[in-house]
Amino acid sequence: MHWRKAASKIALHALLDVSVTALLLALWPLFALIVAGYFLRLRAFPSAEFWPGAERINYFILFPALLFSSLATAPLDNPALPRLAAAVMLGLGLAWIGLLIAKRLRGWSAGRFGAITQGVLRFNTYLGLAAVGSLFGKEGLALAALMLALMVPTVNVMSVWALTAERGVSVRGLLLPIAKNPLILACVAGALVNLSGLGLPGGTDRLLSLLAAASLPLGLLCVGAALKPQELGGEIPALGWNSAVRLLAVPLLAYGVAMVLGLPDMETTILVLFFALPTAPTAYVLTRQLGGDSHLMAGIITLQTLLAAASLPLVLTLLNG
């Protein structure tokens, strides 16, 4: 009897080892690209001017091509869509309520609250889609694109409001950044093409596929190039707890939501993965443009991205264990 229990434990351990190995094999190349981007920018290769331009090309052309093509061909009648929509909105809503309570208790200014909010709610889309693609392929990417169509505008509204609420913000001021966001426009356009039944004729699908293939590697290199380790000093407690909330508590919240709604395994993993991602580098630009605490925001982005190399495999391993 004892040997059977021991054999069972060994078999379970072997399965977990395979799972951990698969996760690490899927994730380490992504973080290797981030590290490579940091050192390339540090060495000013190919030039200091290259990286802002590369980020703009990716943000306005390559990455929208990926989202557009994914949604243009995704099964929008997928029964997962209502479930994912409910999970995304419930997860973000609960996190938002927690942030509002914390703001009231701590008395944060709008500039500081905006940075903290983005540290908790925003996510690195490049890393997320690259991870989903590595783990689940095209089926996972289609589900992730559907999630992004909901998450990106919602998080943008919350971020803009958090940064501007104290001085008042008009509906136009709140919605204009969303209406101009190329990622949101790509999601909407892709969904419309899908619903129209036109498809992607005449080699358009191949063109978009080529553009999309360049997006994630370049995006991850740009994430690394945007890291600012020098911004980690002076705000250690705030950076630490914000990173812990984003990388550990928020994924736990997402897992709880998934359990309550009864999401299947793959949907649960994708939901938790996106809620476990480090915050987006573009949060720094928005914070600076709207007069937020850009120093704190830069530190949050850098620390979360560095810690995610350990926290993301940990969260996914625990989830799949």
XYZ file of C-alpha atoms in Angstrom:
321
model
C 0.000 0.000 0.000
C 2.823 2.366 0.921
C 4.662 1.702 -2.312
C 1.527 2.564 -4.279
C 1.252 5.911 -2.502
C 4.928 6.545 -3.114
C 4.570 5.636 -6.781
C 1.564 7.930 -7.046
C 3.545 10.808 -5.527
C 6.459 10.163 -7.890
C 4.118 10.142 -10.882
C 2.476 13.364 -9.730
C 5.887 14.968 -9.189
C 6.945 13.920 -12.685
C 3.810 15.461 -14.154
C 4.465 18.695 -12.288
C 8.064 18.691 -13.510
C 6.858 18.389 -17.081
C 4.389 21.198 -16.515
C 7.016 23.464 -14.964
C 9.475 22.627 -17.727
C 6.905 23.396 -20.405
C 6.085 26.722 -18.773
C 9.723 27.708 -18.457
C 10.444 26.708 -22.040
C 7.520 28.845 -23.173
C 8.400 31.884 -21.057
C 12.175 32.184 -20.881
C 12.624 33.270 -24.534
C 10.183 36.121 -23.917
C 12.150 37.462 -20.971
C 15.394 36.868 -22.861
C 14.136 39.290 -25.513
C 13.304 41.850 -22.816
C 16.810 41.552 -21.359
C 18.304 41.785 -24.848
C 16.338 44.966 -25.514
C 17.636 46.541 -22.315
C 21.274 45.826 -23.130
C 20.912 46.853 -26.763
C 19.502 50.215 -25.689
C 22.201 50.500 -23.018
C 24.817 50.104 -25.746
C 22.918 52.554 -27.967
C 22.563 49.872 -30.639
C 21.624 50.398 -33.361
C 21.201 53.983 -32.111
C 19.472 55.863 -29.321
C 16.962 57.217 -31.846
C 16.006 53.746 -33.051
C 14.008 52.641 -30.023
C 11.323 55.357 -29.867
C 10.716 54.902 -33.594
C 10.574 51.123 -33.279
C 8.060 51.412 -30.467
C 5.861 53.717 -32.539
C 5.959 51.395 -35.560
C 4.970 48.496 -33.376
C 2.271 50.376 -31.487
C 0.635 51.945 -34.533
C 1.180 49.303 -37.245
C 2.538 45.889 -36.316
C 0.639 45.179 -33.114
C -2.695 46.466 -34.454
C -2.170 44.124 -37.420
C -1.901 41.211 -34.992
C -5.061 42.186 -33.122
C -6.985 42.943 -36.318
C -6.131 39.623 -37.955
C -6.845 37.667 -34.768
C -10.298 39.198 -34.337
C -11.130 39.191 -38.055
C -10.812 35.413 -38.078
C -11.897 34.601 -34.515
C -15.190 32.754 -33.949
C -17.231 35.587 -32.448
C -20.033 33.152 -31.712
C -17.629 31.418 -29.351
C -19.573 30.502 -26.197
C -16.503 31.555 -24.223
C -17.073 35.222 -25.067
C -19.871 35.981 -22.548
C -18.011 34.072 -19.840
C -14.755 35.888 -20.503
C -16.521 39.243 -20.670
C -18.131 38.637 -17.290
C -14.837 37.461 -15.787
C -12.860 40.421 -17.128
C -15.359 43.032 -15.999
C -15.861 41.441 -12.588
C -12.121 41.123 -11.986
C -11.362 44.675 -13.069
C -14.373 46.009 -11.174
C -13.340 44.409 -7.894
C -9.756 45.616 -8.285
C -11.025 49.129 -9.071
C -13.222 49.184 -5.967
C -10.240 48.118 -3.877
C -8.154 50.940 -5.339
C -10.847 53.536 -4.628
C -11.087 52.366 -1.017
C -7.294 52.528 -0.666
C -7.239 56.044 -2.140
C -9.814 57.214 0.364
C -7.924 55.674 3.266
C -4.467 56.841 2.184
C -5.410 60.221 0.742
C -3.345 59.865 -2.435
C -3.202 62.756 -4.863
C -4.506 62.171 -8.384
C -0.980 62.046 -9.778
C 0.068 59.344 -7.347
C -3.236 57.490 -7.528
C -2.986 57.426 -11.324
C 0.429 55.778 -11.214
C -0.673 53.277 -8.564
C -3.853 52.477 -10.490
C -1.955 51.771 -13.678
C 0.499 49.655 -11.731
C -2.375 47.492 -10.499
C -4.692 47.424 -13.526
C -2.678 47.858 -16.708
C -0.837 44.966 -18.307
C 1.979 44.345 -20.761
C 0.049 43.272 -23.838
C 3.141 42.213 -25.791
C 4.255 39.837 -23.072
C 0.729 38.531 -22.555
C 0.047 37.659 -26.174
C 3.518 36.197 -26.624
C 2.978 33.961 -23.585
C -0.507 32.905 -24.704
C 0.776 32.158 -28.196
C 3.599 30.040 -26.800
C 1.281 28.102 -24.497
C -1.929 27.766 -26.515
C -1.228 28.720 -30.136
C -3.839 30.300 -32.406
C -6.812 29.163 -30.340
C -5.404 30.891 -27.286
C -4.538 34.025 -29.256
C -8.119 34.282 -30.501
C -9.448 34.127 -26.935
C -6.822 36.612 -25.775
C -7.775 39.042 -28.544
C -11.402 38.843 -27.433
C -10.316 39.620 -23.883
C -8.193 42.542 -25.032
C -11.152 44.053 -26.859
C -12.767 44.405 -23.430
C -9.771 45.016 -21.195
C -7.936 47.712 -23.156
C -10.750 50.310 -23.287
C -11.890 49.575 -19.732
C -8.427 49.934 -18.246
C -7.762 53.068 -20.287
C -10.913 54.736 -18.950
C -9.949 53.845 -15.384
C -6.383 55.094 -15.883
C -7.371 58.436 -17.405
C -10.011 59.019 -14.736
C -7.568 58.182 -11.938
C -5.038 60.697 -13.278
C -7.503 63.522 -13.896
C -10.432 63.107 -11.490
C -9.270 65.767 -9.019
C -9.181 68.509 -11.608
C -12.294 67.303 -13.400
C -12.489 65.562 -16.735
C -15.086 65.838 -19.467
C -16.612 62.859 -21.199
C -14.733 63.929 -24.314
C -11.461 64.050 -22.414
C -12.143 60.605 -21.018
C -13.151 58.963 -24.282
C -10.830 60.706 -26.742
C -7.699 58.718 -25.772
C -9.734 55.544 -26.186
C -11.123 56.555 -29.571
C -7.581 57.313 -30.780
C -6.012 54.158 -29.358
C -4.759 52.055 -32.314
C -5.176 48.816 -30.376
C -8.832 49.515 -29.679
C -9.419 50.643 -33.268
C -7.803 47.444 -34.538
C -10.028 45.321 -32.294
C -13.171 47.132 -33.448
C -12.174 46.953 -37.120
C -11.303 43.271 -36.874
C -14.628 42.475 -35.224
C -16.526 44.427 -37.900
C -14.737 42.592 -40.712
C -15.512 39.320 -38.978
C -19.199 40.141 -38.601
C -19.429 41.341 -42.205
C -18.356 37.947 -43.499
C -15.875 39.525 -45.907
C -12.900 37.662 -44.513
C -9.350 38.576 -45.510
C -9.225 38.084 -49.294
C -6.512 38.527 -51.900
C -3.533 37.695 -49.740
C -4.514 40.200 -47.069
C -4.299 37.470 -44.467
C -0.713 36.735 -45.492
C 0.247 40.413 -45.337
C -1.246 40.770 -41.869
C 0.434 37.550 -40.788
C 3.835 38.920 -41.811
C 3.236 42.176 -39.955
C 1.941 40.335 -36.896
C 4.946 38.009 -36.835
C 7.254 40.990 -36.378
C 5.168 42.570 -33.642
C 5.776 40.474 -30.545
C 9.578 40.075 -30.807
C 10.012 43.774 -31.522
C 7.542 44.659 -28.782
C 9.446 42.646 -26.187
C 12.744 44.209 -27.251
C 11.132 47.634 -26.830
C 9.866 46.661 -23.371
C 13.451 45.937 -22.361
C 14.698 49.136 -23.943
C 12.187 51.126 -21.874
C 13.362 49.782 -18.504
C 14.833 52.389 -16.148
C 16.614 50.733 -13.208
C 17.768 54.145 -11.987
C 14.143 54.914 -11.078
C 14.009 52.162 -8.451
C 15.507 54.257 -5.652
C 13.569 56.326 -3.139
C 10.133 54.679 -3.414
C 10.971 51.142 -2.329
C 7.915 50.535 -0.051
C 5.435 51.854 -2.627
C 7.119 49.968 -5.456
C 7.219 46.781 -3.399
C 3.598 46.640 -2.309
C 2.314 47.798 -5.694
C 4.271 45.027 -7.415
C 3.062 42.447 -4.889
C -0.548 43.465 -5.468
C -0.212 43.375 -9.248
C 1.849 40.220 -9.613
C 0.356 38.092 -6.812
C -2.888 39.460 -5.355
C -4.566 40.440 -8.634
C -3.947 37.016 -10.243
C -5.404 35.421 -7.114
C -8.456 37.643 -7.513
C -8.751 36.578 -11.167
C -8.514 32.932 -10.172
C -11.305 33.413 -7.649
C -13.471 35.048 -10.311
C -12.763 32.173 -12.703
C -13.769 29.639 -10.063
C -16.994 31.486 -9.239
C -17.946 31.685 -12.923
C -16.840 28.133 -13.662
C -14.439 28.958 -16.497
C -12.801 26.020 -18.303
C -9.091 25.402 -17.760
C -7.688 27.257 -20.766
C -9.886 30.302 -20.225
C -8.934 30.338 -16.550
C -5.239 30.184 -17.390
C -5.474 32.993 -19.948
C -7.502 35.166 -17.576
C -5.079 34.641 -14.694
C -2.096 35.143 -16.995
C -3.319 38.560 -18.139
C -4.062 39.589 -14.563
C -0.560 38.430 -13.564
C 1.313 40.436 -16.202
C 3.498 43.393 -15.258
C 2.115 46.803 -16.089
C 2.458 48.318 -19.549
C 5.443 50.521 -20.487
C 3.005 52.898 -22.210
C 1.660 53.761 -18.749
C 4.694 56.028 -18.329
C 3.754 58.078 -21.387
C 0.144 58.510 -20.251
C 1.231 59.424 -16.726
C 3.651 62.060 -17.972
C 1.145 63.502 -20.444
C -1.558 63.869 -17.790
C 0.685 65.256 -15.069
C 0.934 62.155 -12.894
C 3.837 60.890 -10.810
C 6.046 59.757 -13.694
C 8.981 58.943 -11.391
C 6.856 56.456 -9.445
C 5.362 55.090 -12.662
C 8.785 54.437 -14.200
C 9.867 52.596 -11.069
C 6.702 50.483 -11.017
C 7.135 49.492 -14.668
C 10.769 48.534 -14.176
C 10.355 46.585 -10.942
C 7.246 44.721 -12.060
C 8.858 43.711 -15.348
C 11.947 42.415 -13.548
C 9.946 40.550 -10.890
C 7.577 39.061 -13.462
C 10.400 36.859 -14.722
C 9.941 34.915 -11.476
C 6.321 35.642 -10.538
C 4.703 34.732 -13.858
C 6.144 31.191 -14.024
C 5.318 30.805 -10.320
C 1.690 31.844 -10.744
C 1.181 29.650 -13.806
C 2.901 26.702 -12.151
C 0.670 26.963 -9.082
C -2.358 27.338 -11.331
C -1.520 24.223 -13.322
C -0.302 22.258 -10.318
